[in-house]
mmCIF file of C-alpha atoms in Angstrom:
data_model
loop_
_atom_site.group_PDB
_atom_site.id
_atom_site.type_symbol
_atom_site.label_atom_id
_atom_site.label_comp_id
_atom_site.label_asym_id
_atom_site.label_seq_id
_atom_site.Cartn_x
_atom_site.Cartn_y
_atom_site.Cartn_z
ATOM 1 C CA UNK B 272 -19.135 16.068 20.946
ATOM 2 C CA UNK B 273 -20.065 15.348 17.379
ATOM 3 C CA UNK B 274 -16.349 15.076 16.493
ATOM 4 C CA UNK B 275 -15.451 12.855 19.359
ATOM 5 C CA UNK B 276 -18.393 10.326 18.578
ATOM 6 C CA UNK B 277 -17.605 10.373 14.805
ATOM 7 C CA UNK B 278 -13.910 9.513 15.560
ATOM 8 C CA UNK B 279 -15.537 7.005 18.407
ATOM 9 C CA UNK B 280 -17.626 5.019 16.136
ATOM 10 C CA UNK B 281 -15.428 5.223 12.722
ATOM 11 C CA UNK B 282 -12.119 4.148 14.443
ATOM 12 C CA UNK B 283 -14.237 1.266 16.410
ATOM 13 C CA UNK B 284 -15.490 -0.254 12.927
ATOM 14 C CA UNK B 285 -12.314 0.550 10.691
ATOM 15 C CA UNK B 286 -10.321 -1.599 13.872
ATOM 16 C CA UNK B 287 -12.644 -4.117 14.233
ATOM 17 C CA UNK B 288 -12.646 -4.943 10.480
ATOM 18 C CA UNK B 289 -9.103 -4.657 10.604
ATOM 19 C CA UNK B 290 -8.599 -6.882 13.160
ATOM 20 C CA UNK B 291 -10.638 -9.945 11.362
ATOM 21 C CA UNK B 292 -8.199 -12.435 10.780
ATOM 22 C CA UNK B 293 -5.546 -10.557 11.444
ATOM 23 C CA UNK B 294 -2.247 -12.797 12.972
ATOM 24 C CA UNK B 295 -2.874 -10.817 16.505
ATOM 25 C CA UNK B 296 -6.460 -12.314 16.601
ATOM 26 C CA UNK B 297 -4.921 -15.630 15.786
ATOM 27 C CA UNK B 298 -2.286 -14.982 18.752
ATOM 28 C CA UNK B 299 -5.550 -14.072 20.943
ATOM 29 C CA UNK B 300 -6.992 -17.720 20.222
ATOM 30 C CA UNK B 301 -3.693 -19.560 20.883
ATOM 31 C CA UNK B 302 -3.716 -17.578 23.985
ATOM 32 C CA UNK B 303 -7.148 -18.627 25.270
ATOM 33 C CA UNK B 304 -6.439 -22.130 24.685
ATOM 34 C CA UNK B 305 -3.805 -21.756 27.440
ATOM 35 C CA UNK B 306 -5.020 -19.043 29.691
ATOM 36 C CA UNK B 307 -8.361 -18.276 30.819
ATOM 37 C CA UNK B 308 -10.185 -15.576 28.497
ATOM 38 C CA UNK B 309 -11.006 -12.605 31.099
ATOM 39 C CA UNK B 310 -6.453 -12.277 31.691
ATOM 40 C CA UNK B 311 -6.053 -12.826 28.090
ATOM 41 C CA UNK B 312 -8.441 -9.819 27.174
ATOM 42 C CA UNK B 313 -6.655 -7.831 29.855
ATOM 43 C CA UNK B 314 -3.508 -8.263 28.477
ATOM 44 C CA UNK B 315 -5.255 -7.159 24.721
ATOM 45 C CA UNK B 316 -6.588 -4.239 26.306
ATOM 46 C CA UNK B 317 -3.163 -2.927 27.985
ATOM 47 C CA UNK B 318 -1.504 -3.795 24.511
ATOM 48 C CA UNK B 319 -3.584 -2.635 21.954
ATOM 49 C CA UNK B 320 -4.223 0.836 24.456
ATOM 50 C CA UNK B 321 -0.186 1.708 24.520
ATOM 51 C CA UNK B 322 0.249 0.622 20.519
ATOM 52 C CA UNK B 323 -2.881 2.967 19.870
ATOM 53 C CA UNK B 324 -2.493 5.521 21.899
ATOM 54 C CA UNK B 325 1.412 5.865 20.218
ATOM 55 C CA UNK B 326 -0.250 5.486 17.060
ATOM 56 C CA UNK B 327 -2.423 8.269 17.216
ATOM 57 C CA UNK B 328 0.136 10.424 18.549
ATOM 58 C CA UNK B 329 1.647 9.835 15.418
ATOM 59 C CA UNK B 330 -1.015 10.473 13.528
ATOM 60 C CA UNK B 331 -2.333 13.888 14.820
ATOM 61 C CA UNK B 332 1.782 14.816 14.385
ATOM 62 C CA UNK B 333 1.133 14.313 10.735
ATOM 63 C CA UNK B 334 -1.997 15.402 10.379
ATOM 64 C CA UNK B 335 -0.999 19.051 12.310
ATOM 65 C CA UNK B 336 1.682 19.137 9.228
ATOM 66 C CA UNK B 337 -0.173 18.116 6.392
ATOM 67 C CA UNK B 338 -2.907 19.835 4.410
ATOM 68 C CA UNK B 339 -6.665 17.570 4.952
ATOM 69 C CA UNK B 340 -7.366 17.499 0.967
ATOM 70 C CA UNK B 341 -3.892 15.374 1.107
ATOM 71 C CA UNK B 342 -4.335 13.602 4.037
ATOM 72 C CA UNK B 343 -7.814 12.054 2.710
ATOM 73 C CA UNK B 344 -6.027 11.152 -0.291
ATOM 74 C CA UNK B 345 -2.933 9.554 1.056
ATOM 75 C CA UNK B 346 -5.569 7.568 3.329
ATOM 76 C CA UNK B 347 -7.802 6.290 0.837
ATOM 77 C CA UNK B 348 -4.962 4.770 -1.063
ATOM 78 C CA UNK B 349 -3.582 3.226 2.028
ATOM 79 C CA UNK B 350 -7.129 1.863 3.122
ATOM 80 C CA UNK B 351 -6.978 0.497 -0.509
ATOM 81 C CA UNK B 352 -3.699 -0.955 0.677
ATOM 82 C CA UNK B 353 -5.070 -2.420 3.653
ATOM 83 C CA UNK B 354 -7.684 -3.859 2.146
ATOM 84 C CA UNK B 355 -5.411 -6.116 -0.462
ATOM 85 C CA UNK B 356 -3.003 -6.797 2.622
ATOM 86 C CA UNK B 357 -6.381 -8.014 4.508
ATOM 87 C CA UNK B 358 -6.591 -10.268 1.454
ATOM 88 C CA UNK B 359 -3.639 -11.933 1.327
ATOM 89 C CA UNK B 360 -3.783 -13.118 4.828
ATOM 90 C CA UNK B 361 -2.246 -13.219 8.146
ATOM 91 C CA UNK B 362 -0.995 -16.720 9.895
ATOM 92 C CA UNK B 363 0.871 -17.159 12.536
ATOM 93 C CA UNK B 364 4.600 -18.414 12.524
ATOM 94 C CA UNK B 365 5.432 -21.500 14.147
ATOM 95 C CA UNK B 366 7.740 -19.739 16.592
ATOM 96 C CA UNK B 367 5.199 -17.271 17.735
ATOM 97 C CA UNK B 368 2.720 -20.427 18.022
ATOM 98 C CA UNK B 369 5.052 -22.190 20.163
ATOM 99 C CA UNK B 370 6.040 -18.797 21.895
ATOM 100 C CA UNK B 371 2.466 -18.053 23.076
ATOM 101 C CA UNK B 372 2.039 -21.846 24.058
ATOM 102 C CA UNK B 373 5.011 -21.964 26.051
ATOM 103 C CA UNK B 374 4.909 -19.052 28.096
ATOM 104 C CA UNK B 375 5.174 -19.623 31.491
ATOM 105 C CA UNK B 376 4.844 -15.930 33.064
ATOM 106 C CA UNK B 377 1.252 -14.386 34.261
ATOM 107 C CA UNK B 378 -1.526 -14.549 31.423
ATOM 108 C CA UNK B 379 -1.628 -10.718 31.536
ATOM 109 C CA UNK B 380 2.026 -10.074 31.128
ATOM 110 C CA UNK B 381 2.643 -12.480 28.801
ATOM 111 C CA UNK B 382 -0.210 -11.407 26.239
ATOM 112 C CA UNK B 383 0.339 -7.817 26.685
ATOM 113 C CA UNK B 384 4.091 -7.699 25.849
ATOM 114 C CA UNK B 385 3.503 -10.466 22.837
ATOM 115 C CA UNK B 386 0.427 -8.296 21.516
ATOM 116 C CA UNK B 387 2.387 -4.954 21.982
ATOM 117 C CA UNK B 388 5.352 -6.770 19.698
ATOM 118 C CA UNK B 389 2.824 -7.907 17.082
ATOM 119 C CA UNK B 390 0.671 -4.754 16.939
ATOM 120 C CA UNK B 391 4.094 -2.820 16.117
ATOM 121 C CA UNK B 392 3.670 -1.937 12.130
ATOM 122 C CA UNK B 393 0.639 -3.541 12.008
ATOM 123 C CA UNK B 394 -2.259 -2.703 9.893
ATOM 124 C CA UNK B 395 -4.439 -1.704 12.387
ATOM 125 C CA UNK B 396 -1.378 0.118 13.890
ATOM 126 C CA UNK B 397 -1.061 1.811 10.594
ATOM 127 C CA UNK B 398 -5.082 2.397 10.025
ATOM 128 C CA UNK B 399 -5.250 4.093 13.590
ATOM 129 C CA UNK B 400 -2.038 6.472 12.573
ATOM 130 C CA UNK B 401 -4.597 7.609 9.380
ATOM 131 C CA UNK B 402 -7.974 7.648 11.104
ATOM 132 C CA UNK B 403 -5.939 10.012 13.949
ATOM 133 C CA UNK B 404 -4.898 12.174 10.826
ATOM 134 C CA UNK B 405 -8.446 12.895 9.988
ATOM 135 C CA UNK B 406 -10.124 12.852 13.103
ATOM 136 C CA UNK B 407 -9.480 13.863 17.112
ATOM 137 C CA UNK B 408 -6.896 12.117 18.818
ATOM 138 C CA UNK B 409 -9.169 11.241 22.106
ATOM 139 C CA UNK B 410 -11.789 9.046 20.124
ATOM 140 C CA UNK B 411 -9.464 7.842 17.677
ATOM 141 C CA UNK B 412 -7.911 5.993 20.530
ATOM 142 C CA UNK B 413 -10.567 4.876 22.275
ATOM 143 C CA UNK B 414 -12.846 3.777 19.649
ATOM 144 C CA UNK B 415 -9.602 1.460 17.755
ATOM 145 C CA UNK B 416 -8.792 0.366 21.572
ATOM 146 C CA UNK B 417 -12.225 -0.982 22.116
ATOM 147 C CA UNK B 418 -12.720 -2.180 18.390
ATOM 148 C CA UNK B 419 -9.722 -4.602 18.344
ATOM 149 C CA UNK B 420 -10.472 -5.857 21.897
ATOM 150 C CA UNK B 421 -14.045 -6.565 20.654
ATOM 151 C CA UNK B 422 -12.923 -8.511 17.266
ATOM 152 C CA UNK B 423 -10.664 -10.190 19.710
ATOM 153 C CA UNK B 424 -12.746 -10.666 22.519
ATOM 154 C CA UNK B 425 -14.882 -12.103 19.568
ATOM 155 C CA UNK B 426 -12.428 -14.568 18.118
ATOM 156 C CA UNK B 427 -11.549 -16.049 21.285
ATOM 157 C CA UNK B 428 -15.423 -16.726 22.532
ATOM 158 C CA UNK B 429 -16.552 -17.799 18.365
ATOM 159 C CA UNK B 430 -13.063 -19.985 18.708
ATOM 160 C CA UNK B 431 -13.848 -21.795 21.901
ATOM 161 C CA UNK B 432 -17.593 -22.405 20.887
ATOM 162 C CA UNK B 433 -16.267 -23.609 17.274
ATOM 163 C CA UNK B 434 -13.376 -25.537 18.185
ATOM 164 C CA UNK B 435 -11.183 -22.939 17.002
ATOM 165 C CA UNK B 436 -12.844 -23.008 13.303
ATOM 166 C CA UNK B 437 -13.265 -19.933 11.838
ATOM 167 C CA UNK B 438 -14.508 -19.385 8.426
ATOM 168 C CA UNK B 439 -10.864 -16.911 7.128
ATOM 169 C CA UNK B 440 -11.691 -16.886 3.931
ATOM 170 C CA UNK B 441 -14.907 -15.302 4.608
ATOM 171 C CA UNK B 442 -13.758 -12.765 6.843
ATOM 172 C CA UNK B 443 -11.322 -11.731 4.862
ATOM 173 C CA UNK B 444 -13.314 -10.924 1.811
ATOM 174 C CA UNK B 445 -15.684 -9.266 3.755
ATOM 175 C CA UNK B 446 -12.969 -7.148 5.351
ATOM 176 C CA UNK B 447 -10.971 -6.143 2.504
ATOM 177 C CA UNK B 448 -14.429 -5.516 0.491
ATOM 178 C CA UNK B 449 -15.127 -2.410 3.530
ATOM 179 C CA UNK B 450 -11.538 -1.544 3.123
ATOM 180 C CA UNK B 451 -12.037 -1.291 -0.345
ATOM 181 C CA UNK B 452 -15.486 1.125 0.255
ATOM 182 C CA UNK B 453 -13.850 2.732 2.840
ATOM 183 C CA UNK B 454 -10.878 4.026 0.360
ATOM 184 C CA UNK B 455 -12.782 4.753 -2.326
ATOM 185 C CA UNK B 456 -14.777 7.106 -0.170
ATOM 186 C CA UNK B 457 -11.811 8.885 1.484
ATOM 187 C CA UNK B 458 -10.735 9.130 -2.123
ATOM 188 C CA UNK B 459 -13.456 10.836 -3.716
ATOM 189 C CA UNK B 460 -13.829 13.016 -0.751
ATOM 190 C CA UNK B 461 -10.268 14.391 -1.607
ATOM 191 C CA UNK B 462 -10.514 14.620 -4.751
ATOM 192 C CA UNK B 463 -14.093 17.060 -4.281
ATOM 193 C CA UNK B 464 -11.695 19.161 -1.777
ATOM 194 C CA UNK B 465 -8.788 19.126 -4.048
ATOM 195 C CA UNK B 466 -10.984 20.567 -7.236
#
């Protein structure tokens, strides 16, 4: 159970963090100014489970390939790389503003097939692929399922009590900061297993 809960609880936080300020969080606040918030987390939740769950697929396929010493490595350097990406910003396009204000279908449907587009290639896509390298498969995907619904869940209550003001510039220091730690410890860690 160790293994489960340490996949659990590192995939949660690595997700969340990813997920602050990230243009899918944006999406989930243009969403709740249309729809109430309890359909627009459903549709999150159905989303962000399928992306995930693909994702870690993905990730355990590479992971049953590749030596760990590498693995750690090649996933420090891209947690460096999601850290500068987390820098630079996500905002959302005026199409997929107007898209996700215009959408007449069911709450639910709508946000789940406009979060499963955005989530494809995403960072946090990408961060769950390496965390399910490194860790189990089962907690991998539950703990990034529950971690981006939370910093979603999250943005869309902090956005209606703040009249959709959210201090970005903040968040996305702060993020890319435990990126940055994050790397650098999945880093050393390969480099004690590689000498």
């Amino acid at each position: 159970m160790e293994g489960f809960f340490a996949a659990l609880v590192i995939s949660f936080g690595v997700i969340f963090v990813a997920e602050l300020g990230d243009k899918s969080q944006l999406m989930a606040l243009t969403f709740a100014t249309r729809f109430k918030p309890i359909p627009v987390l459903i549709g999150i939740t159905v989303a962000t489970a399928v992306v995930h769950l693909a994702s870690v697929a993905i990730g355990v396929g590479l992971g049953a390939v590749l030596p760990t010493d590498w693995i750690s490595l090649v996933a420090g350097v891209a947690f460096l790389g999601f850290g500068a990406w987390t820098l630079r910003g996500d905002k959302l396009t005026e199409e997929e503003k107007s898209k996700a204000e215009r959408t007449s279908k069911t709450a639910i449907v709508a946000v789940s097939v406009a979060f499963f587009l955005a989530e494809l290639g995403d960072k946090t896509m990408l961060a769950t692929i390496t965390l399910a390298t490194k860790y189990g498969w089962f907690g991998t995907w539950l703990g990034s399922t529950i971690g981006m619904v939370a910093a979603d869940a999250l943005a869309i209550l902090v956005g209606r009590m703040l009249g959709r003001r959210l201090p970005e510039k903040a968040i996305r220091y702060g993020a890319a900061i435990l990126f940055a730690i994050s790397g650098l410890w999945l880093i050393l860690e390969a480099v004690n297993e590689l000498t």
